[in-house]
Coordinates of C-alpha atoms in Angstrom, one line a residue:
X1 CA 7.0 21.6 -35.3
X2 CA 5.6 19.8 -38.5
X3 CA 6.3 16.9 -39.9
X4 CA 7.3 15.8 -43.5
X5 CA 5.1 13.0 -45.0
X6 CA 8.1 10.9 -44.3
X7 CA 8.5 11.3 -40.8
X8 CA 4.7 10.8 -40.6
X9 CA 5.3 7.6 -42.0
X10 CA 8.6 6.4 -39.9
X11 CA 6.5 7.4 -36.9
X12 CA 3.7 5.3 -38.1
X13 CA 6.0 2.2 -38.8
X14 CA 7.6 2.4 -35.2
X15 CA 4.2 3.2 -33.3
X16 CA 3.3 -0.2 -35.7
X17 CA 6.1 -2.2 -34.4
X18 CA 5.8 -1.2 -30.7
X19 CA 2.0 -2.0 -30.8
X20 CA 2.8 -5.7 -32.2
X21 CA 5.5 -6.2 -29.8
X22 CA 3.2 -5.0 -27.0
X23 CA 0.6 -7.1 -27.9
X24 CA 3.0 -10.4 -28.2
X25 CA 3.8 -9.8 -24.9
X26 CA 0.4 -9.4 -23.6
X27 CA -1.3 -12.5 -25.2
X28 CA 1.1 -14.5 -22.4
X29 CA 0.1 -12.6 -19.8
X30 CA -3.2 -14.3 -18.5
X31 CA -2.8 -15.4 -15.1
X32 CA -4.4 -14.0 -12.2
X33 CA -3.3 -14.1 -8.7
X34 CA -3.8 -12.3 -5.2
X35 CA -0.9 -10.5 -5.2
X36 CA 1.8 -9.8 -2.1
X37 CA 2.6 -5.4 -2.6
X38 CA 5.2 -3.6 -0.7
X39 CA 5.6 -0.7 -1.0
X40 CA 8.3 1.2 1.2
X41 CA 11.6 3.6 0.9
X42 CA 11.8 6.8 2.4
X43 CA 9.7 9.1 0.2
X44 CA 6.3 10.4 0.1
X45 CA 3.4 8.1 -1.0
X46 CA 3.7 4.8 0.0
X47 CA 0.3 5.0 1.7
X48 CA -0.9 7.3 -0.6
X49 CA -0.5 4.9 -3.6
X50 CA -2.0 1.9 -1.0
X51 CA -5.1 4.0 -0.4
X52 CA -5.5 4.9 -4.4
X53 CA -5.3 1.1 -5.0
X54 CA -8.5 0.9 -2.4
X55 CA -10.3 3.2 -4.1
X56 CA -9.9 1.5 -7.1
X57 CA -11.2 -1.8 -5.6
X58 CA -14.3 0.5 -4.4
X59 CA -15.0 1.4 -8.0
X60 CA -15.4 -1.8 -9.2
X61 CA -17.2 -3.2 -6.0
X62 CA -14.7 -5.1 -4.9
X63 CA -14.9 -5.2 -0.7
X64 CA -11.9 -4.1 0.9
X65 CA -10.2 -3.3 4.2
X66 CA -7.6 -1.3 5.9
X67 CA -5.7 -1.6 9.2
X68 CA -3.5 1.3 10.0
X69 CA -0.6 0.3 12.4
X70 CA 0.8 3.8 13.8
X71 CA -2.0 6.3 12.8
X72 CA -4.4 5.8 15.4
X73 CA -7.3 8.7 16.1
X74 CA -5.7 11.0 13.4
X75 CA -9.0 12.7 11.9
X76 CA -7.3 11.9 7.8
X77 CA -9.2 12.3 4.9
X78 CA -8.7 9.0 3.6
X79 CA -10.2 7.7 6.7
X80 CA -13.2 10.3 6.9
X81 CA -14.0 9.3 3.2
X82 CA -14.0 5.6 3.6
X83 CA -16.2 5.5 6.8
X84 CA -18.6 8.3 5.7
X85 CA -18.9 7.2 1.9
X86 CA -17.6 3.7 1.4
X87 CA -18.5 1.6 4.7
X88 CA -20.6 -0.6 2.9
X89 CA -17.3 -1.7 1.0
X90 CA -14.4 -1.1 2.6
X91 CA -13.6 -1.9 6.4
X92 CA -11.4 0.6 8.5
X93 CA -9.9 -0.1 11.5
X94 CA -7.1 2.2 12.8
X95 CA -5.4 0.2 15.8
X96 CA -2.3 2.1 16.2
X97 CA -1.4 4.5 18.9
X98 CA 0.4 6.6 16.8
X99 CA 4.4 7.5 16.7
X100 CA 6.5 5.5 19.2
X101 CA 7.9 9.1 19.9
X102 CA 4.7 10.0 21.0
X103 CA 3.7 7.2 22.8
X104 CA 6.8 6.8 25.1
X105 CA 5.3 3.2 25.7
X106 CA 7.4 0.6 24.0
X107 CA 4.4 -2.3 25.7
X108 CA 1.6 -0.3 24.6
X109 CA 2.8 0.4 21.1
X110 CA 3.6 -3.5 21.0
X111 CA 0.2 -4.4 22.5
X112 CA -1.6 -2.3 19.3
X113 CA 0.5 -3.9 17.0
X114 CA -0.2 -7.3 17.8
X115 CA -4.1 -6.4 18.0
X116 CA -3.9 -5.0 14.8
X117 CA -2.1 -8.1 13.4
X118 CA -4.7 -10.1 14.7
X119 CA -7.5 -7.9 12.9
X120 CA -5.3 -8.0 9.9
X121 CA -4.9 -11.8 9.4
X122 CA -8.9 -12.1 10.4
X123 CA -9.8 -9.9 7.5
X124 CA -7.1 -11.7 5.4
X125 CA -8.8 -14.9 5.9
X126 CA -12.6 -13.8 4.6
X127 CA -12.5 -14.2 1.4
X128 CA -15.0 -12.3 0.5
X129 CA -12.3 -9.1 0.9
X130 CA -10.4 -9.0 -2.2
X131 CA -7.5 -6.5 -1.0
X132 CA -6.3 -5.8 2.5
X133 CA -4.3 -2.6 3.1
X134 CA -1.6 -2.9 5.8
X135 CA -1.0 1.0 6.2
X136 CA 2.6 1.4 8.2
X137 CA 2.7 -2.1 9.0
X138 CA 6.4 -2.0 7.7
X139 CA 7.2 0.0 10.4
X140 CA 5.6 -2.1 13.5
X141 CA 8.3 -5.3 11.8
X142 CA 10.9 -2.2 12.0
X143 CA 11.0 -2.3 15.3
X144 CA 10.3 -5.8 16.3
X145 CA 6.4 -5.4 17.6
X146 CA 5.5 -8.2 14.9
X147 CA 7.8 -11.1 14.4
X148 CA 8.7 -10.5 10.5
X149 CA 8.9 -14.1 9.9
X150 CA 5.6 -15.0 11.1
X151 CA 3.6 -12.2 8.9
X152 CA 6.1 -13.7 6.0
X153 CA 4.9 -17.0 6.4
X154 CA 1.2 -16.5 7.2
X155 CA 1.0 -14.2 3.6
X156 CA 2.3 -17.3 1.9
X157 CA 0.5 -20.3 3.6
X158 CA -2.5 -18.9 4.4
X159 CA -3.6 -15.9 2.3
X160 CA -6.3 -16.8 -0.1
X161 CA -5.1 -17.4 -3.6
X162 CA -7.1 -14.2 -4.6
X163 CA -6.4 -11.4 -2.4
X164 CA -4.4 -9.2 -2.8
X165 CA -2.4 -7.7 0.2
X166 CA -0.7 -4.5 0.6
X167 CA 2.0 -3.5 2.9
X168 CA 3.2 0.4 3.9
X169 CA 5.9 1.9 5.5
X170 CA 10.1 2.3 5.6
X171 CA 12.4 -0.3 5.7
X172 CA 10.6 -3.7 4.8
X173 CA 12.3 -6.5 6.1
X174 CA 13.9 -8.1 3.2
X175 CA 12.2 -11.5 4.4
X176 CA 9.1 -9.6 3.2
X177 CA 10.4 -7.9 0.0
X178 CA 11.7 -11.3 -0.8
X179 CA 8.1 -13.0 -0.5
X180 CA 6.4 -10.1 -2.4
X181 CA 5.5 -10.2 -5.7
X182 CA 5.1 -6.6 -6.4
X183 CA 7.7 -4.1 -4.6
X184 CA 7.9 -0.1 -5.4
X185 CA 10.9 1.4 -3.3
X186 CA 9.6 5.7 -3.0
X187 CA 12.8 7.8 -3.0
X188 CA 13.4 11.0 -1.3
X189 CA 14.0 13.1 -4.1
X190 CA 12.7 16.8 -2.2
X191 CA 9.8 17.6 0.4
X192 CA 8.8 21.1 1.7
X193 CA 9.8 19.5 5.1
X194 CA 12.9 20.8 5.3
X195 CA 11.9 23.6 4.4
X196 CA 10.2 24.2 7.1
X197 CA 6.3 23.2 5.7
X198 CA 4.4 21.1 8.4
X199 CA 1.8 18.3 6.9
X200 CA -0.8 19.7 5.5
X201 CA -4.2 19.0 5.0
X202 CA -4.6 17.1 1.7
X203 CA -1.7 16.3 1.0
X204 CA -0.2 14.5 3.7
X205 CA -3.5 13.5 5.9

């Protein structure tokens, strides 16, 4: 498709306007804060998209850490990356015991999630950690193994005014999604799944 010299020159006039508009709106935009992220709905990627955002702390040396609440001795390649390549930036501590369908132990599973809580609001506190990934916390306030209100209230009283604080997994409680300041809601639009495709390797672990 070519364009006339005209259309060249209404694109360049829009593209013009858009710029100044975008840049308007920046100029306001200069306040930093550690920010409260959920991210949660059914789909694919909600700890996919947590892990990309520690990454992204790695490259610009920023220390990190991750708690994983249901993934417990699962050999994933986000976890074998992190502790093999990144140790020296990014904490990993997976204190979950994995499905409670797997488990069959309602106390145990509540036992991990309290100890991971614990861990969590520890690595919360240091301030020298600049974002805290809460990988499938969301589900561990699901089914009532953390009290909802307490992690509410402890992210806004106590957090450090520049971490940043990331939490996985279906069905926040809206307590939480109300005290976020960032929320992404992943929708089910297909997986293989149901097709009959088990995990696989890289793209689900």
């Amino acid at each position: 498709m070519s364009l006339t010299p005209e259309d060249a020159t209404r694109h360049a006039e829009k593209m013009a306007r858009i710029k100044a508009a975008r840049a308007k709106m920046m100029a306001g935009k200069t306040g930093e804060k550690g920010l409260i992220i959920v991210h949660t709905g059914p789909g694919k990627g909600k700890s996919s998209s947590g892990f990309g955002m520690v990454l992204r702390c790695i490259a610009h040396g920023m220390p990190c850490a991750v708690v994983q609440f249901i993934k417990g001795a699962w050999d994933t390649g986000e976890r074998r990356l992190l502790t093999t390549h990144f140790a020296g930036l990014c904490q990993f501590y997976a204190m979950g015991e994995g499905f409670t369908w797997e488990t069959q132990d309602k106390a145990r599973d509540i036992a991990a999630a309290k100890a991971g809580w614990v861990k969590a609001k520890a690595l919360i506190l240091d301030e020298r950690i600049r974002l805290v990934l809460l990988d499938e916390i969301n589900i561990a306030l699901r089914y009532g193994y953390l009290d909802a209100d307490e992690v509410v209230e402890f992210l806004l009283t106590q957090k450090p005014a520049m971490t940043h604080v990331v939490l996985t997994g279906r069905n926040a409680p809206p307590g939480l999604i109300e005290a976020a300041d960032l929320v992404s809601e992943i929708a089910a639009v297909k997986h293989p799944f149901k097709e009959g495709i088990k995990a696989q390797k890289g793209v689900e672990f």
